[in-house]
Coordinates of C-alpha atoms and ligand atoms in Angstrom, one line a residue:
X1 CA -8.0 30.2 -9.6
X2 CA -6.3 27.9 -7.1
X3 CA -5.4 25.5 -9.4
X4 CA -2.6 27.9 -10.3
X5 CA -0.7 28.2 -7.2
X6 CA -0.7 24.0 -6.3
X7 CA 2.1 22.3 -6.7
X8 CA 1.7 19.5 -9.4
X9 CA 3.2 16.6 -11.1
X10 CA 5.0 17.5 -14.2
X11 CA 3.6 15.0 -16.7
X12 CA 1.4 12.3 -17.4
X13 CA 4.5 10.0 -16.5
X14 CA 5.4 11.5 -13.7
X15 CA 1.9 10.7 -12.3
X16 CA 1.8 7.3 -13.2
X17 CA 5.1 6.9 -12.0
X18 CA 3.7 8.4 -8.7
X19 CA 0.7 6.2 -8.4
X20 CA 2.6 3.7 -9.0
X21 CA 5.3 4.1 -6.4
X22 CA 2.4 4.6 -3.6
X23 CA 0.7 1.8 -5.0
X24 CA 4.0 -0.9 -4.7
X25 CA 5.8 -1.1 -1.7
X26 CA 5.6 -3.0 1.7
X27 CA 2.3 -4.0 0.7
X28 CA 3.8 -6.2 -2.3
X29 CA 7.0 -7.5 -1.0
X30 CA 6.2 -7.9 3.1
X31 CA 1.9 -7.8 3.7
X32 CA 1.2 -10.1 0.1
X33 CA 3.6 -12.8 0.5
X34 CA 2.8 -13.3 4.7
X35 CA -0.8 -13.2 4.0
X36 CA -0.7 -15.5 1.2
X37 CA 1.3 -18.2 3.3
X38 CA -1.4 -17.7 5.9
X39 CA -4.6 -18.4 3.5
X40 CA -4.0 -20.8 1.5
X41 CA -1.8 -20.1 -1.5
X42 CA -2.9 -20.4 -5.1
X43 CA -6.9 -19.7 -3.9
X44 CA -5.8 -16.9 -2.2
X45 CA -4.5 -15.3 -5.2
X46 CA -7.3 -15.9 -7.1
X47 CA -9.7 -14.8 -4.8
X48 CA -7.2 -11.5 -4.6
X49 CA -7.3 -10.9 -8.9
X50 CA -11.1 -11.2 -8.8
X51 CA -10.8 -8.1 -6.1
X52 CA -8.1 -6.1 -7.7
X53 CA -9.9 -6.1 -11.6
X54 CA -14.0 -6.3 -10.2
X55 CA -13.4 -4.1 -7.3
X56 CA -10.6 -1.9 -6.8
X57 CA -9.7 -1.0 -10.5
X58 CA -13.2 1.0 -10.3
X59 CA -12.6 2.7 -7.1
X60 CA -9.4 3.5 -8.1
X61 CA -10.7 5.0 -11.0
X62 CA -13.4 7.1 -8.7
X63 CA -11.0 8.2 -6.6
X64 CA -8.7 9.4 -9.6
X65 CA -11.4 11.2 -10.6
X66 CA -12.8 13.3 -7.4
X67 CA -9.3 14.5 -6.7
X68 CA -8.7 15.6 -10.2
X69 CA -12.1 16.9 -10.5
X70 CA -12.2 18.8 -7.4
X71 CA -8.5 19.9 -7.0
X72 CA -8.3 19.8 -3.3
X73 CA -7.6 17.8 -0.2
X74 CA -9.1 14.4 0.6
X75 CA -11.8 16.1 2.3
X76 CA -12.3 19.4 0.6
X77 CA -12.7 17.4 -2.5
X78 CA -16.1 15.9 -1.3
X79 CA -17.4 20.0 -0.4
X80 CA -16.6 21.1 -3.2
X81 CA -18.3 18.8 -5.3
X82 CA -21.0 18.3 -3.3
X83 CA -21.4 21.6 -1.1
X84 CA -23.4 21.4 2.4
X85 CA -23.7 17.5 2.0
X86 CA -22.6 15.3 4.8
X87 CA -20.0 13.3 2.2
X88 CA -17.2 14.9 3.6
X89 CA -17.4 12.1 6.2
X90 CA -15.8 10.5 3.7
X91 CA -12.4 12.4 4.4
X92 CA -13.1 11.7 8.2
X93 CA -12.4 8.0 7.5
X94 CA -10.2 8.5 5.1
X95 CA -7.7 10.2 7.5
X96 CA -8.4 7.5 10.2
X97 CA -7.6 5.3 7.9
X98 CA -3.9 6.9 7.0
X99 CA -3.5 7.9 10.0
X100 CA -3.7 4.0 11.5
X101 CA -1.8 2.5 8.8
X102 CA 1.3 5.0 8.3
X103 CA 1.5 4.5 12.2
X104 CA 2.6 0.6 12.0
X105 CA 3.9 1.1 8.1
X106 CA 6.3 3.1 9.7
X107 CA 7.7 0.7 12.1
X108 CA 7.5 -2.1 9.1
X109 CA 9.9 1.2 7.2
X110 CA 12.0 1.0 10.1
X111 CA 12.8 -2.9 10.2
X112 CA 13.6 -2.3 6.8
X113 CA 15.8 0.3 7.7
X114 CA 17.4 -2.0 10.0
X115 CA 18.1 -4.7 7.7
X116 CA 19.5 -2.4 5.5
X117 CA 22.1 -1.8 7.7
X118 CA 22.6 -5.1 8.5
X119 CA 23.2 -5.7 4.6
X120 CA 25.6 -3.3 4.3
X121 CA 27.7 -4.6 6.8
X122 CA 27.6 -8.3 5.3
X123 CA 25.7 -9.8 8.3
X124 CA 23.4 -12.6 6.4
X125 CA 26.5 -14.1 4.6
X126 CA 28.9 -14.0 7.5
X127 CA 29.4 -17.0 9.1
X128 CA 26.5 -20.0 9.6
X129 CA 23.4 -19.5 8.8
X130 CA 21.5 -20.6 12.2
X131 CA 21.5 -17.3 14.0
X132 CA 19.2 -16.1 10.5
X133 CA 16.4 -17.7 12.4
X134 CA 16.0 -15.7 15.7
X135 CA 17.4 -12.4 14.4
X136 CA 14.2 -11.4 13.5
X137 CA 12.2 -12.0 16.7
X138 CA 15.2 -10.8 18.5
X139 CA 14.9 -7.6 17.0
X140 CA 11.5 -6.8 17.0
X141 CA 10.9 -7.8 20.5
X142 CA 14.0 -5.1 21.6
X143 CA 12.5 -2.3 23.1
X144 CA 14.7 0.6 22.0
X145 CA 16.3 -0.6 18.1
X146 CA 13.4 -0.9 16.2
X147 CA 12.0 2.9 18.0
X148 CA 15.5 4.3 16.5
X149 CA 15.1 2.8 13.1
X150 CA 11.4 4.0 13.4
X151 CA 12.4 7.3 13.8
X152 CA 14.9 7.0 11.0
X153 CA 12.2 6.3 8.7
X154 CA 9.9 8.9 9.8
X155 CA 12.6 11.7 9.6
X156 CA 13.0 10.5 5.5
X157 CA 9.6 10.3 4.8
X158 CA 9.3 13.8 6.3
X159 CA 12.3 14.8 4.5
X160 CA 10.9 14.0 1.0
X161 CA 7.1 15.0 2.2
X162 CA 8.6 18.8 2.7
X163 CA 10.4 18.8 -0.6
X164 CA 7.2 19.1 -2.0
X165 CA 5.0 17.4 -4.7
X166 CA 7.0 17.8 -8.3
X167 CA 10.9 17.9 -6.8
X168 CA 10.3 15.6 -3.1
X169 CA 8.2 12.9 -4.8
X170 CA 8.0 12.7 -8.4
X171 CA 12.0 12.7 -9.2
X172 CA 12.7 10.5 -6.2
X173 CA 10.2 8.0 -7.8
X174 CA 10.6 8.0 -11.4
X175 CA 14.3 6.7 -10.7
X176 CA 13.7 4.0 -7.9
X177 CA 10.9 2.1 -9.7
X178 CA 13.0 0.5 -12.3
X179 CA 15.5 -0.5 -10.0
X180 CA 13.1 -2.5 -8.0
X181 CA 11.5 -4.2 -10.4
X182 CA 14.7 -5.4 -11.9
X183 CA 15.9 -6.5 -8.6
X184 CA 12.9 -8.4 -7.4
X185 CA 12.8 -10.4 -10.9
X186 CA 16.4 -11.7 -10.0
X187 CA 15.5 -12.9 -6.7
X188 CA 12.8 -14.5 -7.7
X189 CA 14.7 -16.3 -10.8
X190 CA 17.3 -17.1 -7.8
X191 CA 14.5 -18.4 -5.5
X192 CA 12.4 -20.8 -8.3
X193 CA 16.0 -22.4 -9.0
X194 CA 16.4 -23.5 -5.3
X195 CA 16.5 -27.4 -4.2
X196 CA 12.9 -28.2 -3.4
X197 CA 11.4 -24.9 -4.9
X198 CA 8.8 -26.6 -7.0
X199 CA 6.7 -27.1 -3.6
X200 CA 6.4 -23.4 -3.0
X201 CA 5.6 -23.1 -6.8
X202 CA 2.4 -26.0 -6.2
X203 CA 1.7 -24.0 -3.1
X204 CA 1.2 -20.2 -5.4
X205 CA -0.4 -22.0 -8.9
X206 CA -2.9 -25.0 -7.8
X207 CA -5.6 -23.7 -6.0
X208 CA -7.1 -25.5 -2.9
X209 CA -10.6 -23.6 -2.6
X210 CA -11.4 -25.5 0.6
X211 CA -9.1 -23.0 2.1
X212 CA -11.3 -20.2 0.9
X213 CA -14.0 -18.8 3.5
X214 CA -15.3 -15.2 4.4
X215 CA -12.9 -14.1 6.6
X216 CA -10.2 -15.3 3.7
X217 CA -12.4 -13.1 1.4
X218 CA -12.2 -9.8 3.5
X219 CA -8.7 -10.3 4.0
X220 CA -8.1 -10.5 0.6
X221 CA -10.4 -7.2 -0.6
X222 CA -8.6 -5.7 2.5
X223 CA -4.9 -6.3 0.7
X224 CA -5.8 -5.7 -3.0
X225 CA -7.3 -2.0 -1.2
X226 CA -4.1 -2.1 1.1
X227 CA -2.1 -3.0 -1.9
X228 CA -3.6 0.2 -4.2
X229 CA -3.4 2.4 -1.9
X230 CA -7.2 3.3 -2.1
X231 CA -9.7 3.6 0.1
X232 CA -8.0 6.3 2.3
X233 CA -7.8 9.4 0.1
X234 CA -4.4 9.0 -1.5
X235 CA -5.5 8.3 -4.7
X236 CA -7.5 11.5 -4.5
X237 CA -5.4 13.4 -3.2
X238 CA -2.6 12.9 -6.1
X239 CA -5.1 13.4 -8.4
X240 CA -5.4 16.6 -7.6
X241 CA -1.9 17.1 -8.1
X242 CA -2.9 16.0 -12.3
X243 CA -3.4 18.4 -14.6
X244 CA -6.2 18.3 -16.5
X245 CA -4.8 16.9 -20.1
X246 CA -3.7 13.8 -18.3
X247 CA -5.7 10.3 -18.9
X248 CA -7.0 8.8 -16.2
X249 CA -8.1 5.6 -17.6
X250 CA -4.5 4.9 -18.9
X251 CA -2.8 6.1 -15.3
X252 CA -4.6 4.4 -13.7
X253 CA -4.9 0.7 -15.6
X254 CA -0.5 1.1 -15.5
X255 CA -0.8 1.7 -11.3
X256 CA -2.9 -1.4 -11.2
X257 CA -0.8 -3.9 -13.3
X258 CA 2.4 -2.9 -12.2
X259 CA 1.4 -3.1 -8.7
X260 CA -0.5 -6.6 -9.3
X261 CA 2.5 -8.1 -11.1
X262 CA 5.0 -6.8 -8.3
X263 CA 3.0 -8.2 -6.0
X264 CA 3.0 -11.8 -7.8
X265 CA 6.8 -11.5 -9.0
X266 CA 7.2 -11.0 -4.7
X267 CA 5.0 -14.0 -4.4
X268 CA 7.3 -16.2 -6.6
X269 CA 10.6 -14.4 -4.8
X270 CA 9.4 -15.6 -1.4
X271 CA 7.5 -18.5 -1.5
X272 CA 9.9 -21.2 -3.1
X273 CA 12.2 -20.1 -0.7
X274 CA 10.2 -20.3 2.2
X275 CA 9.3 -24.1 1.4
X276 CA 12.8 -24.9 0.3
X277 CA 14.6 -23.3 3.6
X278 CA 11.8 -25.3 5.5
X279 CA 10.1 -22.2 7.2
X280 CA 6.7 -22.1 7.9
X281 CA 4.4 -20.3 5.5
X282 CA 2.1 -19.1 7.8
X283 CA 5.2 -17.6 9.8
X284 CA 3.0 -13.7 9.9
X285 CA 4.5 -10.9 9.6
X286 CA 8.6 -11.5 9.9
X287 CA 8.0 -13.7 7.0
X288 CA 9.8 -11.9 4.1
X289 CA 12.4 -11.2 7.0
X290 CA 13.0 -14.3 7.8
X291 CA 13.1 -15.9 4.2
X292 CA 15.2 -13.5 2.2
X293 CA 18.3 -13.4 4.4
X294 CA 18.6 -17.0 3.8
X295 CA 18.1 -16.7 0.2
X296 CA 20.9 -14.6 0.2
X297 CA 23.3 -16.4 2.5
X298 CA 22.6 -19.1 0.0
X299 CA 23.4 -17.4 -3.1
X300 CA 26.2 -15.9 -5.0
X301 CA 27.1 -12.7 -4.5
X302 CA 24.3 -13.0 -2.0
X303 CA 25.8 -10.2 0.3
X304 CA 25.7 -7.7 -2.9
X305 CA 21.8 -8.9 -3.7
X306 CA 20.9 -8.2 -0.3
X307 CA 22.1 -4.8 -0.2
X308 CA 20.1 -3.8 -3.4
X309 CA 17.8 -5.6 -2.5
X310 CA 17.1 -3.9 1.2
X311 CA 17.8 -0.8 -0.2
X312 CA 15.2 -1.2 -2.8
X313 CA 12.6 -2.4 -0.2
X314 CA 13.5 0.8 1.9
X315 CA 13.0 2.9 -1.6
X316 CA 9.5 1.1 -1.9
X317 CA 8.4 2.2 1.4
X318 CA 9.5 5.6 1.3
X319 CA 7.4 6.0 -1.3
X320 CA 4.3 4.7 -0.2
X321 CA 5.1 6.4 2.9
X322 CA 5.5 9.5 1.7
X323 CA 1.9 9.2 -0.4
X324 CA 0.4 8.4 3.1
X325 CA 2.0 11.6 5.1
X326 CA 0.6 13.8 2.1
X327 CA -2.9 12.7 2.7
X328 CA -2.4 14.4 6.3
X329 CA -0.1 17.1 4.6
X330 CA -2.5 18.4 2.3
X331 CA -5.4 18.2 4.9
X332 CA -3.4 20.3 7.3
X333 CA -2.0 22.7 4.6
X334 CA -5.0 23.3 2.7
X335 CA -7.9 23.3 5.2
X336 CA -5.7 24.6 8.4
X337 CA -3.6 27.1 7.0
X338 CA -1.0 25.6 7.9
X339 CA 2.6 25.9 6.6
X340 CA 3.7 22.8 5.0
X341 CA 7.1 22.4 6.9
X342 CA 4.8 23.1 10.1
X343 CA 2.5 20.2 8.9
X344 CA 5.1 17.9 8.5
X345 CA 6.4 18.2 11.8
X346 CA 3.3 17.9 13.6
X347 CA 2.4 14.8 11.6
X348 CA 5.6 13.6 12.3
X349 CA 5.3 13.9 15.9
X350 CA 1.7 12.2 15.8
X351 CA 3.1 9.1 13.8
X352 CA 6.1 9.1 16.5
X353 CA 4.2 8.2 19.2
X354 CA 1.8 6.2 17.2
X355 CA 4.5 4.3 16.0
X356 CA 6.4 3.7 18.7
X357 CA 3.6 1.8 20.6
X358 CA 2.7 -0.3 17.4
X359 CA 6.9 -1.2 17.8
X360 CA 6.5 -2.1 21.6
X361 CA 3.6 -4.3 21.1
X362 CA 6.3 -6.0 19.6
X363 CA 7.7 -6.9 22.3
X364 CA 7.0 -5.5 26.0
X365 CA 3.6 -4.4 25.5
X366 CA 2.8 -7.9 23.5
X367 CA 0.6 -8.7 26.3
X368 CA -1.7 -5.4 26.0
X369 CA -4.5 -6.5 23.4
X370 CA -7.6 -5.0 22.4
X371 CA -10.0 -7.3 21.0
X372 CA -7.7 -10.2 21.2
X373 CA -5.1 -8.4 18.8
X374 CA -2.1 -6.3 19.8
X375 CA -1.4 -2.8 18.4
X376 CA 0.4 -3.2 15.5
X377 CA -2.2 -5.9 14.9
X378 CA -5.1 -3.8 15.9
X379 CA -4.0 -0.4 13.5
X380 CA -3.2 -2.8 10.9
X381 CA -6.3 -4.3 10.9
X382 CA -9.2 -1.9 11.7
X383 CA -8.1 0.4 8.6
X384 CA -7.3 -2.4 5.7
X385 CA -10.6 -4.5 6.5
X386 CA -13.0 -1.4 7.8
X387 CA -11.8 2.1 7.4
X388 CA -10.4 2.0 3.9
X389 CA -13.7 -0.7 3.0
X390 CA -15.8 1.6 4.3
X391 CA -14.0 4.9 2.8
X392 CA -14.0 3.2 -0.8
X393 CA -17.6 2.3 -0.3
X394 CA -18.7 5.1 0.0
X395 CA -16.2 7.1 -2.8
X396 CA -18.1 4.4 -5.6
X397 CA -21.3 5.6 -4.5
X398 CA -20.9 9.0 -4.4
X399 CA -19.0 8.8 -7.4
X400 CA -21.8 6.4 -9.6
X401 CA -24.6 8.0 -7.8
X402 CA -24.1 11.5 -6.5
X403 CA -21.8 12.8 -9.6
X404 CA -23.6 10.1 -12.4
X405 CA -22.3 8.7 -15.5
X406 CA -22.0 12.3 -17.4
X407 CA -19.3 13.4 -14.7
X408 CA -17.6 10.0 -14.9
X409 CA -18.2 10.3 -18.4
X410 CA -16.5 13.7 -18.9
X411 CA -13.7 13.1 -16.6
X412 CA -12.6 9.9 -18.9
X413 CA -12.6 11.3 -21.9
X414 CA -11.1 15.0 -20.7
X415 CA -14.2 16.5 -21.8
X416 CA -14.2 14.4 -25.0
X417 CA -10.4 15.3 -25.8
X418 CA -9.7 11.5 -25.6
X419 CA -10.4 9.1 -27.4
X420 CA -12.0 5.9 -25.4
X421 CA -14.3 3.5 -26.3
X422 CA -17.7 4.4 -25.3
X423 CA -18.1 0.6 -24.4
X424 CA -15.2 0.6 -21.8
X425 CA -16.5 3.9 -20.6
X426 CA -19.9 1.8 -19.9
X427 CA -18.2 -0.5 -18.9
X428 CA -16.2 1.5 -16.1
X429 CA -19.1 3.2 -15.0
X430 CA -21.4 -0.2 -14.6
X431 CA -18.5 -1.4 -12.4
X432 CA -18.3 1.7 -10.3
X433 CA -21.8 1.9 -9.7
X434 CA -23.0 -1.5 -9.3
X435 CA -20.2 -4.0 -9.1
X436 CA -17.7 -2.6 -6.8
X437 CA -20.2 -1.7 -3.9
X438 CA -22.2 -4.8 -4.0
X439 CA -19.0 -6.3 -3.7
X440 CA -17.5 -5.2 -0.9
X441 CA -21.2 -5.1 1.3
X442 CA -21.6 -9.0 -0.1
X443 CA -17.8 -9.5 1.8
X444 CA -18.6 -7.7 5.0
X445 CA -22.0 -8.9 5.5
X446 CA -20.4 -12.6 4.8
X447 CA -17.7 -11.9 7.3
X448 CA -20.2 -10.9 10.0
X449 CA -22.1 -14.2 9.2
X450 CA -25.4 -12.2 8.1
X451 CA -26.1 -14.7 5.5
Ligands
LIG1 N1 0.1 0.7 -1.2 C1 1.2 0.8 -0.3 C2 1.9 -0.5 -0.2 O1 1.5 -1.5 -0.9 C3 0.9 1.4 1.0 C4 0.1 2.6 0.9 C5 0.5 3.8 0.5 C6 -1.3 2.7 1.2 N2 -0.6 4.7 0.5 C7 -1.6 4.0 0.9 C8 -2.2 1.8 1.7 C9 -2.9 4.4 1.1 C10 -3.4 2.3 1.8 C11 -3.8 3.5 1.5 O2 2.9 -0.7 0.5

């Protein structure tokens, strides 16, 4: 069968380990913090758990469970469980979706790249601390740096994307993880010690609901997706890289904790600091660009933090990055006949271009907007808030309704090899068909004001 001749994670480890490092990366330590500082804190946070456990947790677990099931690409999973059905639309969005956010992700990849560099060569601990504050903008808005370090970015993620499934990704990732986490923690110790910290700690722990409202809502279910890296046919497309003995309840409830702690340990890294160094929290998108470098100008051995720590940031992109480019990988390999290597290269070229005018509306093309957003703005926010809603949608209700609880049921258990409780197993499946898509119609109808 074809099972045979894919390439495939190793162990149950190795998968989890896999999830995991598509699920934490920019998402936790750049999109969480910025977005946080722009609605509202503590609420925000809230409102972001409800969505990770109620929502996302069960289309995880869908999504887990059509790529295992199925064994193919994004969207040959969806005919091949359901043959001559229209649900293979389903991989249409899906690769919208990766397509839109790998374009900017890369340029994000590339800053990080940048500041990498900048590490290395002790530039935030040199000398005063005042040119910290327009280094970022300054960068961002040049028109050929941040296109170099894009393309530096792209050519790694390709790199590792050719290596294949059980060398390129799972050993690159079950090293890295540790690191980060370990590395984040001490920033974050470092940051809730600094002078006036306990403002940025009110501002993550005591809720202000007022600050809550629909468009807060969807931008929250749009991160905790973002954040997971669901709703665009990763998740199912690595879980067709799992063997069959592998439990997907247990990789999938690690991928979700480790990626919602990461993202609040980055929450309690940045924030303190942010109010401390006397930067606006609503700052957008150079937010965790601007902060950190002071942190570390500020701090012992700050020019040695800083290198781990942008090297670690450049790890965690990679490889989220590199779960993104395999969506497109494995479409183009599997349904196209193409060879991988040729895949890659193609994709690669695609997410140039892409890429590079998502790093000019940076700067020079700041003034082209569609819709009153620019086009980083624009990819960014058409696939987190309605291709990736849309695409998980849709996966829950196929999943709950098309495929039923016996599927669901026999995919949790491996065919009654495991043992689960038959009341989580309810439980799962109540949330997957009921939960999870009144959910996230309730937030988009409330964002479009229909109630
Ligand atoms: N989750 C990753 C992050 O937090 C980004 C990512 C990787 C992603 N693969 C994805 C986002 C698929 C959405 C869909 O940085």
């Amino acid at each position: 069968m074809k099972e045979s001749s894919r390439d495939s994670f190793k162990n149950s480890f190795g998968v989890l380990v896999a999830m995991a490092g598509s699920a934490v990366g920019l998402g936790n330590l750049w999109r969480f913090p910025y977005l946080l500082g722009e609605h509202g804190g503590a609420a925000f946070i809230i409102v972001y758990l409800i969505a990770v456990f109620f929502i996302c947790a069960p289309i995880f677990i869908a999504e887990f469970l059509v790529g295992r099931r199925a064994q193919s690409d994004t969207f040959g999973s969806f005919k091949i469980l359901a043959p001559g059905s229209g649900w293979s639309i389903i991989g249409v969005f899906a690769i919208i979706a990766v397509v839109c956010i790998l374009s900017f992700y890369s340029v994000v990849g590339g800053w990080s790249v940048q500041y990498f560099c900048k590490a290395v060569t002790f530039d935030f601990t040199r000398g005063s601390s005042e040119h910290l504050d327009t280094l970022f903008s300054g960068f961002v808005s040049d028109p050929y740096k941040p296109i170099i370090f894009h393309t530096i970015f792209l050519i790694l993620t390709s790199v590792i994307v050719i290596a294949g499934v059980r060398k390129g990704i799972e050993s690159f990732t079950k090293v890295m993880m540790p690191v980060l986490f370990l590395i984040v923690i001490l920033i974050a110790i470092r940051s809730v010690t600094l002078p006036g910290a306990s403002e940025g700690l009110n501002y993550l722990f005591k809720p202000d609901f007022s600050k809550i409202d629909s468009s807060t809502l969807l931008i929250a279910l749009g991160q905790a997706f973002f954040s997971l890296s669901i709703g665009c046919g990763t998740i199912i497309t690595y879980g067709s890289y799992v063997k069959k003995e592998a439990s997907i309840t247990k990789c999938a409830t690690g991928t979700v904790i480790s990626d919602t702690l990461f993202a609040l340990i980055a929450g309690c890294a940045i924030m303190p600091a942010v109010f401390s160094f006397g930067i606006s929290p609503g700052e957008g998108p150079g937010l965790v660009f601007i902060t950190l470098p002071h942190i570390f100008s500020q701090m012992p051995l700050g020019g040695v933090v800083a290198i781990l720590f942008f090297a670690t940031l450049l790890l965690a992109a990679l490889t989220s990055s590199i779960s993104l480019l395999e969506v497109v990988v494995a479409h183009l390999t599997e349904r196209h006949n193409i060879s991988r290597k040729k895949a890659v290269i193609l994709s690669f070229g695609l997410f140039w271009v892409l890429g590079a005018l998502c790093s000019l509306s940076q700067g020079v093309l700041s003034d082209f907007k569609i819709a009153g957003l620019n086009i980083f703005d624009l990819f960014d926010y058409i696939s987190a808030n309605i291709f990736m809603l849309a695409c998980g949608f849709l996966i829950v209700i196929f999943v709950g309704w098309k495929l039923k609880g016996k599927v669901i049921k026999e995919e949790l258990t491996n065919n009654g090899a495991l043992k689960i409780s038959p009341m989580l197993v309810s439980i799962i499946i109540f949330l997957i068909k009921y939960i999870a898509p009144l959910a996230v119609i309730t937030i988009v109808l409330a964002k479009f004001n229909v109630f």
